[in-house]
Amino acid sequence: MKVIKCKDYTEMSKKAAGLFAAQITMKPDCVLGLATGSTPIGTYKRLIELYQAGDLDFSRVKTVNLDEYVGLDGSSDQSYRYFMNENLFNHVNINKNDTHVPNGKAADLAAEGENYEALIRSLGGIDMQLLGIGNNGHIGFNEPNEFFDKTTHEVQLTESTITANARFFASMDEVPKTAISMGIGTIMQAKKIILVANGSSKAETIYNTVYGPITPQVPASALQLHPDVTIIVDEEAYAAIAEKCGK
Ligand code: GLP
């Protein structure tokens, strides 16, 4: 695992966007795994700037998103499909038919999970996966658990995640209690993984991700077993590593 410490959110976002820009330049028809949440917004903003400056071409890029709330369709402004359209897809020359988000309205979520796995396989796998991280160490919507979930599946969100995500909804009651998410196995098959985190609320979980035991209680700790992971954090998210490791 490579950990890159940045002075602030802007630098973190620029560094992450730079890696994605390089990926698109090196392989214009690459498959990007994308993430939602507030953390990647700056990365997407920077990618849009690079596109607007004429430095990036998304016309052959394909994307697969990590997750979606169950029960929300793409027209709902809290859905992750809506988020992706608003924060990236509407602003670059990507073909929307080449952008994929799990269907949270699927009648049969188990079948939707299998179809999503088949879709990723048919695209040739994920070249570069972007991840945020939940305060409890979740990636995608893989919550702390007794085991690592392998493939795309329905998940029960924890109280901690529902509380953290309530800020995007009118009230706590409106936050969906379940979601559909790529599994840890799906994420681990990506060729390269970039995880971004900022702010002091992520410091402990970043330490546990990098230096803690590999345990499904900290889902992101599985990334220690991946051969090509880059973690890009601001100073606040790095603080527990600095304190405990003296660096
Ligand atoms: C949600 C998403 C995750 C994201 C997490 C953290 O739970 N499913 O993919 O990493 O939120 O969000 P934020 O970046 O807003 O802290």
Short mmCIF file of C-alpha atoms and ligand atoms in Angstrom, two decimals:
data_model
loop_
_atom_site.label_atom_id
_atom_site.label_comp_id
_atom_site.label_asym_id
_atom_site.label_seq_id
_atom_site.Cartn_x
_atom_site.Cartn_y
_atom_site.Cartn_z
CA MET A 1 0.00 0.00 0.00
CA LYS A 2 1.24 3.44 -0.83
CA VAL A 3 0.05 6.30 1.40
CA ILE A 4 0.30 9.85 0.05
CA LYS A 5 -0.14 12.64 2.59
CA CYS A 6 -1.44 15.93 1.19
CA LYS A 7 -1.71 19.27 2.92
CA ASP A 8 -5.44 19.66 2.29
CA TYR A 9 -8.54 18.51 0.42
CA THR A 10 -7.64 20.42 -2.75
CA GLU A 11 -4.24 18.78 -3.03
CA MET A 12 -5.74 15.35 -2.26
CA SER A 13 -8.33 15.84 -5.02
CA LYS A 14 -5.74 17.02 -7.56
CA LYS A 15 -3.46 14.06 -6.86
CA ALA A 16 -6.31 11.56 -7.20
CA ALA A 17 -7.59 13.22 -10.39
CA GLY A 18 -4.05 13.17 -11.77
CA LEU A 19 -3.89 9.40 -11.40
CA PHE A 20 -7.27 8.96 -13.10
CA ALA A 21 -6.26 11.36 -15.87
CA ALA A 22 -3.09 9.34 -16.44
CA GLN A 23 -5.15 6.14 -16.58
CA ILE A 24 -7.47 7.64 -19.22
CA THR A 25 -4.52 8.94 -21.23
CA MET A 26 -2.72 5.60 -21.13
CA LYS A 27 -5.84 3.59 -21.95
CA PRO A 28 -8.58 5.77 -23.53
CA ASP A 29 -11.10 2.90 -23.44
CA CYS A 30 -10.45 2.04 -19.80
CA VAL A 31 -13.02 0.88 -17.27
CA LEU A 32 -13.19 3.13 -14.20
CA GLY A 33 -14.80 2.07 -10.95
CA LEU A 34 -16.35 5.15 -9.37
CA ALA A 35 -17.50 6.17 -5.91
CA THR A 36 -19.95 8.59 -4.36
CA GLY A 37 -19.95 10.49 -1.05
CA SER A 38 -18.61 13.96 -0.43
CA THR A 39 -14.92 12.99 -0.56
CA PRO A 40 -14.60 12.29 -4.32
CA ILE A 41 -16.45 15.46 -5.39
CA GLY A 42 -13.19 17.45 -5.61
CA THR A 43 -11.59 14.68 -7.67
CA TYR A 44 -14.50 14.82 -10.13
CA LYS A 45 -14.31 18.64 -10.24
CA ARG A 46 -10.65 18.44 -11.18
CA LEU A 47 -11.33 15.83 -13.87
CA ILE A 48 -14.02 18.13 -15.31
CA GLU A 49 -11.50 21.00 -15.37
CA LEU A 50 -8.99 18.83 -17.22
CA TYR A 51 -11.68 17.87 -19.72
CA GLN A 52 -12.72 21.50 -20.21
CA ALA A 53 -9.10 22.47 -20.78
CA GLY A 54 -8.98 19.93 -23.60
CA ASP A 55 -6.60 17.64 -21.72
CA LEU A 56 -8.92 14.65 -21.28
CA ASP A 57 -11.25 12.70 -23.53
CA PHE A 58 -13.94 10.54 -21.91
CA SER A 59 -15.56 9.43 -25.17
CA ARG A 60 -14.34 5.83 -24.90
CA VAL A 61 -14.27 5.55 -21.10
CA LYS A 62 -16.64 3.13 -19.39
CA THR A 63 -17.62 3.34 -15.75
CA VAL A 64 -19.11 1.11 -13.08
CA ASN A 65 -20.18 2.55 -9.75
CA LEU A 66 -19.75 0.84 -6.43
CA ASP A 67 -23.24 1.01 -5.05
CA GLU A 68 -26.77 2.39 -4.95
CA TYR A 69 -29.49 2.77 -2.36
CA VAL A 70 -32.28 0.22 -2.61
CA GLY A 71 -35.59 1.80 -3.58
CA LEU A 72 -34.22 4.94 -5.25
CA ASP A 73 -34.17 5.35 -9.01
CA GLY A 74 -31.93 7.65 -11.01
CA SER A 75 -34.41 10.53 -10.99
CA SER A 76 -34.29 10.77 -7.19
CA ASP A 77 -31.78 13.46 -6.26
CA GLN A 78 -30.43 11.34 -3.38
CA SER A 79 -29.67 8.41 -5.66
CA TYR A 80 -26.08 7.67 -6.55
CA ARG A 81 -26.98 7.65 -10.27
CA TYR A 82 -28.20 11.24 -9.89
CA PHE A 83 -25.05 12.13 -7.93
CA MET A 84 -22.82 10.78 -10.70
CA ASN A 85 -24.72 12.62 -13.43
CA GLU A 86 -24.57 15.89 -11.45
CA ASN A 87 -20.97 15.63 -10.30
CA LEU A 88 -19.27 14.15 -13.37
CA PHE A 89 -21.15 12.61 -16.27
CA ASN A 90 -23.19 15.71 -17.26
CA HIS A 91 -19.98 17.75 -17.56
CA VAL A 92 -17.73 15.53 -19.68
CA ASN A 93 -18.04 13.83 -23.08
CA ILE A 94 -18.80 10.38 -21.71
CA ASN A 95 -21.48 8.29 -23.37
CA LYS A 96 -24.09 7.79 -20.61
CA ASN A 97 -24.83 4.32 -22.00
CA ASP A 98 -21.31 3.41 -20.96
CA THR A 99 -21.89 4.49 -17.35
CA HIS A 100 -23.29 1.89 -14.97
CA VAL A 101 -24.71 2.08 -11.47
CA PRO A 102 -26.39 -0.89 -9.75
CA ASN A 103 -30.18 -0.72 -10.10
CA GLY A 104 -31.61 0.01 -6.67
CA LYS A 105 -35.13 -0.50 -8.01
CA ALA A 106 -34.51 -4.03 -9.31
CA ALA A 107 -37.33 -6.37 -8.30
CA ASP A 108 -34.83 -9.18 -7.76
CA LEU A 109 -31.73 -7.74 -6.09
CA ALA A 110 -29.88 -11.07 -6.03
CA ALA A 111 -30.29 -11.32 -9.82
CA GLU A 112 -29.25 -7.66 -10.16
CA GLY A 113 -26.07 -8.48 -8.21
CA GLU A 114 -25.27 -11.38 -10.52
CA ASN A 115 -25.98 -9.27 -13.59
CA TYR A 116 -23.70 -6.51 -12.29
CA GLU A 117 -20.86 -8.99 -11.79
CA ALA A 118 -21.44 -10.32 -15.33
CA LEU A 119 -21.42 -6.76 -16.67
CA ILE A 120 -18.04 -6.01 -15.03
CA ARG A 121 -16.64 -9.26 -16.45
CA SER A 122 -17.99 -8.45 -19.92
CA LEU A 123 -16.22 -5.06 -19.80
CA GLY A 124 -12.94 -6.87 -19.08
CA GLY A 125 -12.74 -5.88 -15.39
CA ILE A 126 -12.01 -2.58 -13.67
CA ASP A 127 -8.74 -0.86 -14.57
CA MET A 128 -8.82 1.73 -11.79
CA GLN A 129 -11.23 1.87 -8.85
CA LEU A 130 -11.86 5.03 -6.82
CA LEU A 131 -12.91 4.54 -3.19
CA GLY A 132 -13.97 6.77 -0.35
CA ILE A 133 -14.23 5.27 3.12
CA GLY A 134 -16.92 5.36 5.78
CA ASN A 135 -16.08 6.35 9.36
CA ASN A 136 -16.45 2.67 10.32
CA GLY A 137 -14.11 1.48 7.57
CA HIS A 138 -16.76 0.58 5.02
CA ILE A 139 -15.92 0.70 1.33
CA GLY A 140 -18.74 0.80 -1.18
CA PHE A 141 -21.48 -0.18 1.25
CA ASN A 142 -19.60 -3.17 2.68
CA GLU A 143 -20.28 -2.64 6.35
CA PRO A 144 -18.28 -4.20 9.23
CA ASN A 145 -19.29 -7.84 9.29
CA GLU A 146 -18.32 -11.35 10.37
CA PHE A 147 -16.98 -12.09 6.89
CA PHE A 148 -15.94 -10.31 3.70
CA ASP A 149 -18.76 -10.21 1.16
CA LYS A 150 -17.46 -11.38 -2.18
CA THR A 151 -19.76 -10.14 -4.92
CA THR A 152 -22.40 -7.49 -5.60
CA HIS A 153 -25.14 -8.00 -3.03
CA GLU A 154 -27.84 -6.35 -0.94
CA VAL A 155 -26.60 -4.89 2.36
CA GLN A 156 -28.25 -3.68 5.55
CA LEU A 157 -26.79 -0.30 6.40
CA THR A 158 -25.53 0.21 9.96
CA GLU A 159 -26.84 2.93 12.27
CA SER A 160 -23.49 4.69 11.94
CA THR A 161 -23.75 4.85 8.14
CA ILE A 162 -27.42 5.87 8.20
CA THR A 163 -26.57 8.67 10.64
CA ALA A 164 -23.55 9.79 8.58
CA ASN A 165 -25.53 9.83 5.33
CA ALA A 166 -28.63 11.50 6.82
CA ARG A 167 -27.10 14.87 5.91
CA PHE A 168 -28.07 14.23 2.28
CA PHE A 169 -31.73 13.57 3.17
CA ALA A 170 -34.53 15.70 4.66
CA SER A 171 -34.65 13.47 7.74
CA MET A 172 -33.11 10.28 9.18
CA ASP A 173 -36.32 8.40 8.36
CA GLU A 174 -35.82 9.03 4.66
CA VAL A 175 -32.39 7.38 4.51
CA PRO A 176 -32.82 3.95 2.89
CA LYS A 177 -31.94 1.12 5.26
CA THR A 178 -30.55 -1.13 2.56
CA ALA A 179 -28.34 -0.74 -0.49
CA ILE A 180 -26.83 -2.82 -3.27
CA SER A 181 -23.03 -2.80 -3.36
CA MET A 182 -20.10 -4.40 -5.10
CA GLY A 183 -18.55 -6.91 -2.71
CA ILE A 184 -15.04 -6.77 -1.29
CA GLY A 185 -14.16 -9.50 -3.79
CA THR A 186 -15.42 -7.34 -6.67
CA ILE A 187 -13.37 -4.37 -5.47
CA MET A 188 -10.26 -6.49 -4.91
CA GLN A 189 -10.33 -7.62 -8.53
CA ALA A 190 -9.79 -4.05 -9.78
CA LYS A 191 -6.30 -3.76 -11.26
CA LYS A 192 -5.52 -0.51 -9.39
CA ILE A 193 -7.28 1.04 -6.42
CA ILE A 194 -7.16 4.69 -5.30
CA LEU A 195 -8.72 5.50 -1.92
CA VAL A 196 -9.30 9.11 -0.91
CA ALA A 197 -10.05 10.37 2.62
CA ASN A 198 -10.01 13.73 4.33
CA GLY A 199 -10.88 15.14 7.71
CA SER A 200 -10.24 14.05 11.28
CA SER A 201 -13.29 11.75 11.40
CA LYS A 202 -11.44 9.40 9.01
CA ALA A 203 -8.09 9.37 10.85
CA GLU A 204 -8.66 6.30 13.03
CA THR A 205 -10.16 4.23 10.25
CA ILE A 206 -7.31 5.14 7.88
CA TYR A 207 -4.82 3.98 10.50
CA ASN A 208 -6.76 0.71 10.93
CA THR A 209 -6.98 0.26 7.15
CA VAL A 210 -3.23 0.58 6.68
CA TYR A 211 -1.77 -0.82 9.91
CA GLY A 212 -4.57 -2.71 11.66
CA PRO A 213 -5.33 -6.42 11.41
CA ILE A 214 -7.02 -7.60 8.23
CA THR A 215 -10.54 -8.12 9.47
CA PRO A 216 -14.07 -7.85 8.06
CA GLN A 217 -14.78 -5.60 11.06
CA VAL A 218 -12.75 -3.01 9.12
CA PRO A 219 -13.74 -3.87 5.55
CA ALA A 220 -11.10 -1.56 4.01
CA SER A 221 -8.34 -3.55 5.76
CA ALA A 222 -8.75 -6.19 3.01
CA LEU A 223 -6.97 -3.70 0.74
CA GLN A 224 -3.69 -4.63 2.47
CA LEU A 225 -3.83 -7.82 0.39
CA HIS A 226 -4.19 -5.96 -2.94
CA PRO A 227 -0.99 -5.45 -4.96
CA ASP A 228 -1.70 -1.90 -6.20
CA VAL A 229 -3.46 0.39 -3.72
CA THR A 230 -2.76 4.10 -3.31
CA ILE A 231 -4.30 5.90 -0.34
CA ILE A 232 -4.42 9.68 -0.70
CA VAL A 233 -5.25 11.60 2.46
CA ASP A 234 -5.12 15.12 3.83
CA GLU A 235 -3.17 15.92 7.00
CA GLU A 236 -6.20 15.43 9.24
CA ALA A 237 -6.98 11.97 7.92
CA TYR A 238 -3.28 11.09 8.29
CA ALA A 239 -3.16 12.26 11.92
CA ALA A 240 -3.56 8.85 13.63
CA ILE A 241 -0.78 7.36 11.47
CA ALA A 242 1.43 10.33 12.34
CA GLU A 243 0.67 9.93 16.05
CA LYS A 244 0.95 6.15 16.34
CA CYS A 245 3.79 5.59 13.91
CA GLY A 246 5.69 8.78 14.66
CA LYS A 247 5.83 9.78 10.97
C1 GLP B 1 -21.23 6.20 1.49
C2 GLP B 1 -20.72 5.52 0.23
C3 GLP B 1 -19.25 5.22 0.31
C4 GLP B 1 -18.48 6.44 0.80
C5 GLP B 1 -18.97 6.81 2.16
C6 GLP B 1 -18.22 7.96 2.78
O1 GLP B 1 -21.55 5.32 2.51
N1 GLP B 1 -21.44 4.31 -0.04
O2 GLP B 1 -18.79 4.81 -0.97
O3 GLP B 1 -17.10 6.17 0.82
O4 GLP B 1 -20.34 7.17 2.03
O5 GLP B 1 -18.75 9.19 2.37
P1 GLP B 1 -18.08 10.60 2.54
O6 GLP B 1 -17.05 10.70 1.48
O7 GLP B 1 -19.21 11.57 2.32
O8 GLP B 1 -17.51 10.65 3.91
#
